[in-house]
PDB file of C-alpha atoms in Angstrom:
ATOM      1  CA  UNK A1187       5.914 -13.159   1.305  1.00 51.00           C
ATOM      2  CA  UNK A1188       3.982 -12.293  -1.840  1.00 84.00           C
ATOM      3  CA  UNK A1189       2.911  -8.653  -1.761  1.00 85.00           C
ATOM      4  CA  UNK A1190       0.842  -6.984  -4.460  1.00 83.00           C
ATOM      5  CA  UNK A1191      -0.014  -3.602  -2.931  1.00 88.00           C
ATOM      6  CA  UNK A1192       0.461  -1.500   0.226  1.00 89.00           C
ATOM      7  CA  UNK A1193      -2.832  -2.253   2.002  1.00 90.00           C
ATOM      8  CA  UNK A1194      -3.048  -4.233   5.251  1.00 95.00           C
ATOM      9  CA  UNK A1195      -4.365  -7.324   3.462  1.00 94.00           C
ATOM     10  CA  UNK A1196      -2.459  -6.982   0.198  1.00 93.00           C
ATOM     11  CA  UNK A1197      -0.042  -9.830   0.863  1.00 95.00           C
ATOM     12  CA  UNK A1198      -0.048 -13.590   1.371  1.00 95.00           C
ATOM     13  CA  UNK A1199       0.742 -13.492   5.092  1.00 96.00           C
ATOM     14  CA  UNK A1200      -2.221 -11.227   5.876  1.00 96.00           C
ATOM     15  CA  UNK A1201      -4.514 -13.368   3.716  1.00 93.00           C
ATOM     16  CA  UNK A1202      -3.411 -16.417   5.723  1.00 95.00           C
ATOM     17  CA  UNK A1203      -4.015 -14.472   8.933  1.00 97.00           C
ATOM     18  CA  UNK A1204      -7.574 -13.772   7.728  1.00 96.00           C
ATOM     19  CA  UNK A1205      -8.131 -17.484   7.432  1.00 96.00           C
ATOM     20  CA  UNK A1206      -6.899 -17.976  11.013  1.00 96.00           C
ATOM     21  CA  UNK A1207      -9.338 -15.299  12.217  1.00 97.00           C
ATOM     22  CA  UNK A1208     -12.167 -16.974  10.311  1.00 97.00           C
ATOM     23  CA  UNK A1209     -11.320 -20.358  11.814  1.00 97.00           C
ATOM     24  CA  UNK A1210     -11.433 -19.041  15.398  1.00 97.00           C
ATOM     25  CA  UNK A1211     -14.601 -19.621  17.381  1.00 95.00           C
ATOM     26  CA  UNK A1212     -16.975 -16.656  17.391  1.00 89.00           C
ATOM     27  CA  UNK A1213     -16.067 -15.673  20.946  1.00 92.00           C
ATOM     28  CA  UNK A1214     -12.317 -16.058  20.357  1.00 96.00           C
ATOM     29  CA  UNK A1215     -11.720 -13.860  17.299  1.00 97.00           C
ATOM     30  CA  UNK A1216     -10.625 -10.907  19.436  1.00 98.00           C
ATOM     31  CA  UNK A1217      -8.068 -13.204  21.087  1.00 98.00           C
ATOM     32  CA  UNK A1218      -6.472 -13.896  17.701  1.00 98.00           C
ATOM     33  CA  UNK A1219      -6.115 -10.142  17.105  1.00 98.00           C
ATOM     34  CA  UNK A1220      -4.798  -9.550  20.621  1.00 98.00           C
ATOM     35  CA  UNK A1221      -2.262 -12.325  20.099  1.00 98.00           C
ATOM     36  CA  UNK A1222      -0.985 -10.656  16.930  1.00 98.00           C
ATOM     37  CA  UNK A1223      -0.529  -7.365  18.774  1.00 98.00           C
ATOM     38  CA  UNK A1224       1.263  -8.971  21.711  1.00 98.00           C
ATOM     39  CA  UNK A1225       3.622 -10.939  19.467  1.00 98.00           C
ATOM     40  CA  UNK A1226       4.841  -7.607  18.088  1.00 98.00           C
ATOM     41  CA  UNK A1227       4.881  -5.540  21.273  1.00 98.00           C
ATOM     42  CA  UNK A1228       6.551  -8.379  23.156  1.00 96.00           C
ATOM     43  CA  UNK A1229       9.692  -8.127  21.037  1.00 95.00           C
ATOM     44  CA  UNK A1230      10.937  -5.063  22.899  1.00 90.00           C
ATOM     45  CA  UNK A1231      14.073  -3.815  21.171  1.00 91.00           C
ATOM     46  CA  UNK A1232      14.756  -7.144  19.438  1.00 96.00           C
ATOM     47  CA  UNK A1233      14.616  -7.467  15.664  1.00 97.00           C
ATOM     48  CA  UNK A1234      10.962  -7.698  14.599  1.00 98.00           C
ATOM     49  CA  UNK A1235      10.095 -10.326  11.984  1.00 97.00           C
ATOM     50  CA  UNK A1236       8.125  -9.094   8.961  1.00 97.00           C
ATOM     51  CA  UNK A1237       5.456 -11.810   9.198  1.00 97.00           C
ATOM     52  CA  UNK A1238       4.609 -10.837  12.777  1.00 98.00           C
ATOM     53  CA  UNK A1239       4.376  -7.201  11.697  1.00 98.00           C
ATOM     54  CA  UNK A1240       2.123  -7.999   8.762  1.00 98.00           C
ATOM     55  CA  UNK A1241      -0.281  -9.880  11.015  1.00 98.00           C
ATOM     56  CA  UNK A1242      -0.358  -7.015  13.522  1.00 98.00           C
ATOM     57  CA  UNK A1243      -1.070  -4.476  10.773  1.00 98.00           C
ATOM     58  CA  UNK A1244      -3.889  -6.661   9.445  1.00 98.00           C
ATOM     59  CA  UNK A1245      -5.308  -7.070  12.951  1.00 98.00           C
ATOM     60  CA  UNK A1246      -5.111  -3.296  13.496  1.00 98.00           C
ATOM     61  CA  UNK A1247      -7.040  -2.741  10.260  1.00 98.00           C
ATOM     62  CA  UNK A1248      -9.795  -5.042  11.540  1.00 98.00           C
ATOM     63  CA  UNK A1249     -10.036  -3.108  14.805  1.00 98.00           C
ATOM     64  CA  UNK A1250      -9.933   0.250  13.002  1.00 98.00           C
ATOM     65  CA  UNK A1251     -12.750  -0.854  10.706  1.00 97.00           C
ATOM     66  CA  UNK A1252     -15.042  -0.727  13.746  1.00 97.00           C
ATOM     67  CA  UNK A1253     -13.957   2.788  14.713  1.00 97.00           C
ATOM     68  CA  UNK A1254     -15.461   6.079  13.509  1.00 95.00           C
ATOM     69  CA  UNK A1255     -13.616   6.984  10.316  1.00 94.00           C
ATOM     70  CA  UNK A1256     -12.311   3.456   9.870  1.00 95.00           C
ATOM     71  CA  UNK A1257     -12.369   1.864   6.465  1.00 94.00           C
ATOM     72  CA  UNK A1258     -14.041  -1.486   5.929  1.00 93.00           C
ATOM     73  CA  UNK A1259     -11.789  -4.431   5.208  1.00 92.00           C
ATOM     74  CA  UNK A1260     -12.815  -6.010   1.938  1.00 80.00           C
ATOM     75  CA  UNK A1261     -10.552  -8.089  -0.278  1.00 80.00           C
ATOM     76  CA  UNK A1262      -8.571 -10.843   1.392  1.00 87.00           C
ATOM     77  CA  UNK A1263      -9.899  -9.976   4.865  1.00 93.00           C
ATOM     78  CA  UNK A1264     -11.890 -12.385   7.020  1.00 96.00           C
ATOM     79  CA  UNK A1265     -15.134 -13.580   5.487  1.00 94.00           C
ATOM     80  CA  UNK A1266     -16.836 -14.418   8.791  1.00 92.00           C
ATOM     81  CA  UNK A1267     -18.239 -11.625  11.012  1.00 91.00           C
ATOM     82  CA  UNK A1268     -15.964 -10.586  13.866  1.00 95.00           C
ATOM     83  CA  UNK A1269     -18.676  -9.345  16.176  1.00 94.00           C
ATOM     84  CA  UNK A1270     -18.112  -6.205  18.200  1.00 95.00           C
ATOM     85  CA  UNK A1271     -14.468  -6.091  19.220  1.00 97.00           C
ATOM     86  CA  UNK A1272     -13.421  -4.940  22.706  1.00 97.00           C
ATOM     87  CA  UNK A1273     -12.545  -1.245  22.858  1.00 96.00           C
ATOM     88  CA  UNK A1274      -9.340  -2.166  24.715  1.00 96.00           C
ATOM     89  CA  UNK A1275      -7.930  -3.618  21.499  1.00 97.00           C
ATOM     90  CA  UNK A1276      -7.565  -0.095  20.107  1.00 97.00           C
ATOM     91  CA  UNK A1277      -4.698   0.796  22.443  1.00 97.00           C
ATOM     92  CA  UNK A1278      -3.008  -2.545  21.789  1.00 98.00           C
ATOM     93  CA  UNK A1279      -3.318  -1.936  18.061  1.00 98.00           C
ATOM     94  CA  UNK A1280      -1.717   1.513  18.383  1.00 98.00           C
ATOM     95  CA  UNK A1281       1.171   0.086  20.402  1.00 98.00           C
ATOM     96  CA  UNK A1282       1.695  -2.659  17.832  1.00 98.00           C
ATOM     97  CA  UNK A1283       1.694  -0.204  14.919  1.00 98.00           C
ATOM     98  CA  UNK A1284       4.186   1.995  16.757  1.00 98.00           C
ATOM     99  CA  UNK A1285       6.481  -1.021  17.145  1.00 98.00           C
ATOM    100  CA  UNK A1286       6.120  -2.054  13.487  1.00 98.00           C
ATOM    101  CA  UNK A1287       7.470   1.315  12.323  1.00 97.00           C
ATOM    102  CA  UNK A1288      10.281   1.452  14.891  1.00 96.00           C
ATOM    103  CA  UNK A1289      13.758   0.046  14.304  1.00 95.00           C
ATOM    104  CA  UNK A1290      14.702  -2.726  14.209  1.00 97.00           C
ATOM    105  CA  UNK A1291      11.789  -3.913  12.047  1.00 97.00           C
ATOM    106  CA  UNK A1292      12.151  -6.151   9.013  1.00 96.00           C
ATOM    107  CA  UNK A1293       8.864  -4.978   7.500  1.00 96.00           C
ATOM    108  CA  UNK A1294       9.904  -1.345   7.837  1.00 96.00           C
ATOM    109  CA  UNK A1295      13.215  -2.145   6.156  1.00 95.00           C
ATOM    110  CA  UNK A1296      11.485  -3.966   3.301  1.00 93.00           C
ATOM    111  CA  UNK A1297       9.090  -1.096   2.644  1.00 93.00           C
ATOM    112  CA  UNK A1298      11.849   1.489   2.805  1.00 92.00           C
ATOM    113  CA  UNK A1299      13.460  -0.345  -0.113  1.00 90.00           C
ATOM    114  CA  UNK A1300      10.394   0.375  -2.286  1.00 84.00           C
ATOM    115  CA  UNK A1301       7.201   2.374  -1.583  1.00 70.00           C
ATOM    116  CA  UNK A1302       8.081   3.137   1.999  1.00 86.00           C
ATOM    117  CA  UNK A1303       6.576   6.599   2.275  1.00 93.00           C
ATOM    118  CA  UNK A1304       3.228   5.545   0.857  1.00 93.00           C
ATOM    119  CA  UNK A1305       3.127   2.471   3.121  1.00 94.00           C
ATOM    120  CA  UNK A1306       4.098   4.528   6.192  1.00 95.00           C
ATOM    121  CA  UNK A1307       1.360   7.048   5.350  1.00 96.00           C
ATOM    122  CA  UNK A1308      -1.143   4.172   5.386  1.00 95.00           C
ATOM    123  CA  UNK A1309       0.124   3.033   8.784  1.00 97.00           C
ATOM    124  CA  UNK A1310      -0.122   6.600  10.141  1.00 97.00           C
ATOM    125  CA  UNK A1311      -3.701   6.865   8.861  1.00 97.00           C
ATOM    126  CA  UNK A1312      -4.627   3.552  10.455  1.00 97.00           C
ATOM    127  CA  UNK A1313      -3.008   4.630  13.728  1.00 98.00           C
ATOM    128  CA  UNK A1314      -4.838   7.984  13.678  1.00 97.00           C
ATOM    129  CA  UNK A1315      -8.232   6.290  13.304  1.00 98.00           C
ATOM    130  CA  UNK A1316      -7.461   4.056  16.283  1.00 98.00           C
ATOM    131  CA  UNK A1317      -6.058   6.881  18.418  1.00 96.00           C
ATOM    132  CA  UNK A1318      -8.962   9.238  17.584  1.00 95.00           C
ATOM    133  CA  UNK A1319     -11.378   6.503  18.627  1.00 91.00           C
ATOM    134  CA  UNK A1320      -9.981   6.574  22.137  1.00 76.00           C
ATOM    135  CA  UNK A1321      -7.035   4.229  22.026  1.00 57.00           C
TER     136      UNK A1321
END
């Protein structure tokens, strides 16, 4: 995975995920995000693959962008409009983020080897926007 910064779309896997979101039919984009969340939350206590985590973080950023206080997704995010996302995705996004930062998580391990605190702060901020919006 090529990573150039700590943002949700600052890596190759998230950029590829954006393309998958763009390629989904207009009425199915939320399903792509939901699928990313469920891939992560469905791992239970098993080791969580970094690529799955990256996609869930990117999906959470897309949901949070539609919440009060959420930041717009710009570079490397989907180019096509998402439409209004279901409010129910907020809780799924929170659950996925919680799993990404819980052991055993490959992405967490990778970030703890470098800028882990800054990355975790970004995840906490993303989670707070989603939770404050009624997740």
